Coordinates of C-alpha atoms in Angstrom, one line a residue:
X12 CA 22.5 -1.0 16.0
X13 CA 24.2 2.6 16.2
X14 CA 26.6 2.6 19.4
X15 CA 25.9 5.5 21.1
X16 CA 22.1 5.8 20.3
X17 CA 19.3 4.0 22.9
X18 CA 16.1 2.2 21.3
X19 CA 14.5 5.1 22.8
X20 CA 15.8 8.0 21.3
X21 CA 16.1 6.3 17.9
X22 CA 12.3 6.4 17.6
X23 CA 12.0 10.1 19.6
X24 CA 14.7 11.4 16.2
X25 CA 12.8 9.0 13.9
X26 CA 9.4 10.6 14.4
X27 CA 10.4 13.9 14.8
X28 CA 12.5 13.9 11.4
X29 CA 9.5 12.2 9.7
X30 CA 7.1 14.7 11.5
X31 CA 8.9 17.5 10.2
X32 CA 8.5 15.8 6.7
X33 CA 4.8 15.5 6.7
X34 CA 4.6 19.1 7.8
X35 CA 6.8 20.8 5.5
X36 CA 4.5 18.5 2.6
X37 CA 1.2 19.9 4.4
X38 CA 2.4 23.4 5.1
X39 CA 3.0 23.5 1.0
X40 CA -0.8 23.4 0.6
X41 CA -1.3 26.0 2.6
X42 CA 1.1 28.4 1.0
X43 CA 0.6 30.3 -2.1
X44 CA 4.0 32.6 -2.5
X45 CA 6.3 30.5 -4.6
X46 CA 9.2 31.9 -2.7
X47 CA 8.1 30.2 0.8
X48 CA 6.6 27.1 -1.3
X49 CA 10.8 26.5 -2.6
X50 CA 11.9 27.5 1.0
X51 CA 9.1 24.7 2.4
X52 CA 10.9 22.3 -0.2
X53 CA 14.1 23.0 1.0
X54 CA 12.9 22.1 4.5
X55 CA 11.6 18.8 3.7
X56 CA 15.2 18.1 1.8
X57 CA 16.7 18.8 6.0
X58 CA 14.2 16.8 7.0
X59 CA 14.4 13.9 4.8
X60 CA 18.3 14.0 5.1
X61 CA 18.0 13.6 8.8
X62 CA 15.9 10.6 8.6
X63 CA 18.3 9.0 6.1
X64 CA 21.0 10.0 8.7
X65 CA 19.1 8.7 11.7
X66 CA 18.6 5.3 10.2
X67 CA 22.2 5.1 9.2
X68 CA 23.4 6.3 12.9
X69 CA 21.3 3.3 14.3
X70 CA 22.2 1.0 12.1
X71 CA 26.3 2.1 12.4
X72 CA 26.3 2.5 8.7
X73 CA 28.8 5.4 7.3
X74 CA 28.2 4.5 3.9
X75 CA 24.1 5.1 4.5
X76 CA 25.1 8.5 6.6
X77 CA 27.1 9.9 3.3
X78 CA 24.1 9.2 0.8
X79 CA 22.4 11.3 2.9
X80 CA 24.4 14.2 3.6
X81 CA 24.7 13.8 -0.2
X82 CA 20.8 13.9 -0.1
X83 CA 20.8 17.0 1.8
X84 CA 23.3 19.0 -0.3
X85 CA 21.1 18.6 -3.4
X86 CA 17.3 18.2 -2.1
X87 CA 18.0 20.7 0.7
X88 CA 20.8 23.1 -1.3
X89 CA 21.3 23.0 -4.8
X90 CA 17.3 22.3 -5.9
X91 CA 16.3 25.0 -3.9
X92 CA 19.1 27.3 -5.0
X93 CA 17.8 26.7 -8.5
X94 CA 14.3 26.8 -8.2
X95 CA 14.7 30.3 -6.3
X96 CA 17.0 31.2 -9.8
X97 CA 13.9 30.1 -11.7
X98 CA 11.5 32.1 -9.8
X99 CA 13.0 35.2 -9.9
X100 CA 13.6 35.0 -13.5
X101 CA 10.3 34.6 -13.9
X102 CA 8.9 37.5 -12.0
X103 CA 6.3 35.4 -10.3
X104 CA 5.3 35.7 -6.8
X105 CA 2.1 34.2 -5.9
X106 CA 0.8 30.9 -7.3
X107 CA -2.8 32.1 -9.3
X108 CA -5.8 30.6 -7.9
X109 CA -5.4 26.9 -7.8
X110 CA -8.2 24.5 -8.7
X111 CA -8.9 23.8 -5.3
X112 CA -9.0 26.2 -2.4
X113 CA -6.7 26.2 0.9
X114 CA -9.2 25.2 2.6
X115 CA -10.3 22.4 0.6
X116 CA -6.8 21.3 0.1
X117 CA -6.1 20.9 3.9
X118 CA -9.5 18.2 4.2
X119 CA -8.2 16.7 0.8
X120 CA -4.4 16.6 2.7
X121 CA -6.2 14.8 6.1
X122 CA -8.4 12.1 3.7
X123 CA -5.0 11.3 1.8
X124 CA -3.3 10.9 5.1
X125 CA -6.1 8.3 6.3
X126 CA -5.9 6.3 2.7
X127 CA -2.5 6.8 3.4
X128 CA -2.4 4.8 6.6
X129 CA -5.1 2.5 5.2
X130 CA -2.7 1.2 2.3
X131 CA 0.4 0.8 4.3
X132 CA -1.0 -1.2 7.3
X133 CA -0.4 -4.7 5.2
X134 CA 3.1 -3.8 4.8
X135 CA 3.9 -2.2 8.4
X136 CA 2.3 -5.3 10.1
X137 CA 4.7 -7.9 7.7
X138 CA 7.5 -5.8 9.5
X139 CA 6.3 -4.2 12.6
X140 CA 9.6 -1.9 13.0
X141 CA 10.0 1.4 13.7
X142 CA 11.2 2.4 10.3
X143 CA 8.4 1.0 8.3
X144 CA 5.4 2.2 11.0
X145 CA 6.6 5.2 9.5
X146 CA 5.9 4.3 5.9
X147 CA 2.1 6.2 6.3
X148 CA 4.1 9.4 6.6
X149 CA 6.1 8.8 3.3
X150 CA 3.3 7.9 1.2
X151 CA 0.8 10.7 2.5
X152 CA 3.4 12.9 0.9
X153 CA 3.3 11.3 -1.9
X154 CA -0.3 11.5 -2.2
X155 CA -0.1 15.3 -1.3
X156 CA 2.8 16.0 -4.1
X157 CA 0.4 14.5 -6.4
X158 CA -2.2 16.5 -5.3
X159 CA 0.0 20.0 -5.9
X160 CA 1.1 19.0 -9.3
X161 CA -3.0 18.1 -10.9
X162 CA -4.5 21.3 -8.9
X163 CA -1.5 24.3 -9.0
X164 CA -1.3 26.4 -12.0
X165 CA 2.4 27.7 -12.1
X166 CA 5.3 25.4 -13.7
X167 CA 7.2 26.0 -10.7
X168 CA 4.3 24.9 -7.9
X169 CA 3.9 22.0 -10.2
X170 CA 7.5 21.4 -10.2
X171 CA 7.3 21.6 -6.5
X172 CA 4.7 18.9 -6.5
X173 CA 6.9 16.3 -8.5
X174 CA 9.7 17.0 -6.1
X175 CA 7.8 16.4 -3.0
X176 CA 6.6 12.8 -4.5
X177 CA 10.3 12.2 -5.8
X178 CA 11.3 13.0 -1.6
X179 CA 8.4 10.3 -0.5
X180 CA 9.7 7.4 -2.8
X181 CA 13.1 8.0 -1.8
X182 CA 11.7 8.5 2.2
X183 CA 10.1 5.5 1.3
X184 CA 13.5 3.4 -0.2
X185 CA 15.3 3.9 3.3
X186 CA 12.0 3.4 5.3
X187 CA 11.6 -0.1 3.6
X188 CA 15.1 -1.4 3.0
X189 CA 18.6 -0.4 4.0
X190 CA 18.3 2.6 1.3
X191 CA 18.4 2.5 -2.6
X192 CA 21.7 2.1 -4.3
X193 CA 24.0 5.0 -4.3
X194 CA 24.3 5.0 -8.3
X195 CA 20.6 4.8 -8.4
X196 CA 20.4 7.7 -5.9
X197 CA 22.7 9.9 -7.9
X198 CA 21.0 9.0 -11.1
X199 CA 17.4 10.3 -10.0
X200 CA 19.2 13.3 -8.3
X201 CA 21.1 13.8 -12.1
X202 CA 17.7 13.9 -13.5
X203 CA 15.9 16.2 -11.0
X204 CA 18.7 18.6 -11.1
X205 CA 18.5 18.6 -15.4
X206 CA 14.9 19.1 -15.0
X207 CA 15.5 22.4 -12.6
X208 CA 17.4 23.7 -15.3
X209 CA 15.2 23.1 -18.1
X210 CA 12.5 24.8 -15.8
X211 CA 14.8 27.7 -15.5
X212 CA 15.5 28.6 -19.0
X213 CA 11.8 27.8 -19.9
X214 CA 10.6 30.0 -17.1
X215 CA 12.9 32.8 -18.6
X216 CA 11.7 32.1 -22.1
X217 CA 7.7 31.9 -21.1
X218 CA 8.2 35.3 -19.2
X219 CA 9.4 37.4 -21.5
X220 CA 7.5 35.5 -24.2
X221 CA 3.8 35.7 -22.7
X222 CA 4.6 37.6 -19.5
X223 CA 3.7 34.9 -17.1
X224 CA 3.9 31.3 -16.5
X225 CA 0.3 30.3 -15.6
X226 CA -0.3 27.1 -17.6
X227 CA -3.4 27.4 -18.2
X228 CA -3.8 31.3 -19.2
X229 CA -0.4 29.9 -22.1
X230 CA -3.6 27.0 -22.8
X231 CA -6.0 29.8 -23.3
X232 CA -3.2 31.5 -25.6
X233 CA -2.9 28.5 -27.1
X234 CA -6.2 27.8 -28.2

């Protein structure tokens, strides 16, 4: 238990930095210019790095409060850094018209976060904690990042929607246990970062190849 931190405001931070990590995954549905889309991303990387740091100030762990300001200097910094790179190599600002309206998406989003809730209740009520009661938020994100990556159009909102599911499992990890290993953290975070990359130079290359990046107009091409 953290020294300087009551029972009480340990759950006031602990829902408001998993609050602001359901939003940001919400909001992303809503927006279709990729710029605010990588910005919303970036928010969810502050977000997620304070709940990492809230459960490590409770639990008077240092080691826990460095794997997540290491967290937040990637998922909140250098991701987002990238992605912007990406997007204005590409020249895209808008997403197309995805496969299933705004409006659509946000009923979609509130069904998710009731199956959501549904599925988790057998593990929250194993471990009635704080922490885990919070696993519902974790995986309606996940549900939502899958939704972005089988209904958007452009590599990078796809992208987007792989990270945001990437943020829920790791939400997830530190909701659930005392956190994943740091070598396992910094392996997944090796890997996301080399897949920013190759987005980058393939965003380049499918711009001033075909003169956008909407996957399914290069399918069209294709056939």
């Amino acid at each position: 238990m953290g020294v300087n931190m009551t029972d009480a405001m340990y759950v006031q931070l602990l829902d408001l930095a998993c609050g602001a990590f359901l939003l940001t995954g919400v909001l992303v549905l809503w927006r279709r210019e990729l710029s605010a889309i990588v910005w919303l991303f970036a928010l969810q990387g502050v977000a997620l790095t304070a709940l990492i740091v809230v459960l490590g100030s409770w639990q008077a762990d240092l080691e826990l409060i460095l794997v997540g300001a290491g967290v937040g200097a990637l998922r909140a910094g250098l991701l987002p850094y990238l992605m912007r790179r990406a997007l204005v190599a590409g020249g895209e600002g808008r997403e197309t018209q995805p496969l299933v309206n705004v409006a659509t998406s946000l009923v979609v989003a509130a069904v998710l976060a009731m199956l959501a809730y549904a599925l988790s209740q057998p593990l929250v009520r194993l471990s009635p904690t704080p922490a885990t009661q919070a696993v519902p938020v974790a995986l309606t994100v996940l549900l939502i990042g899958f939704f972005v990556l089988v209904t958007r159009r452009r590599a990078l909102s796809q992208l987007v929607g792989f990270l945001l599911m990437d943020n829920a499992i790791t939400a997830t990890a530190f909701l659930t246990t005392s956190g994943v290993p740091l070598v396992v953290e910094l392996g997944i975070s090796l890997d996301l970062l080399l897949a920013v990359l190759v987005l980058q130079v393939l965003t380049t290359r499918m711009r001033a190849a075909f003169g956008g990046t909407d996957l399914d107009e290069l399918r069209e091409l294709h056939d």
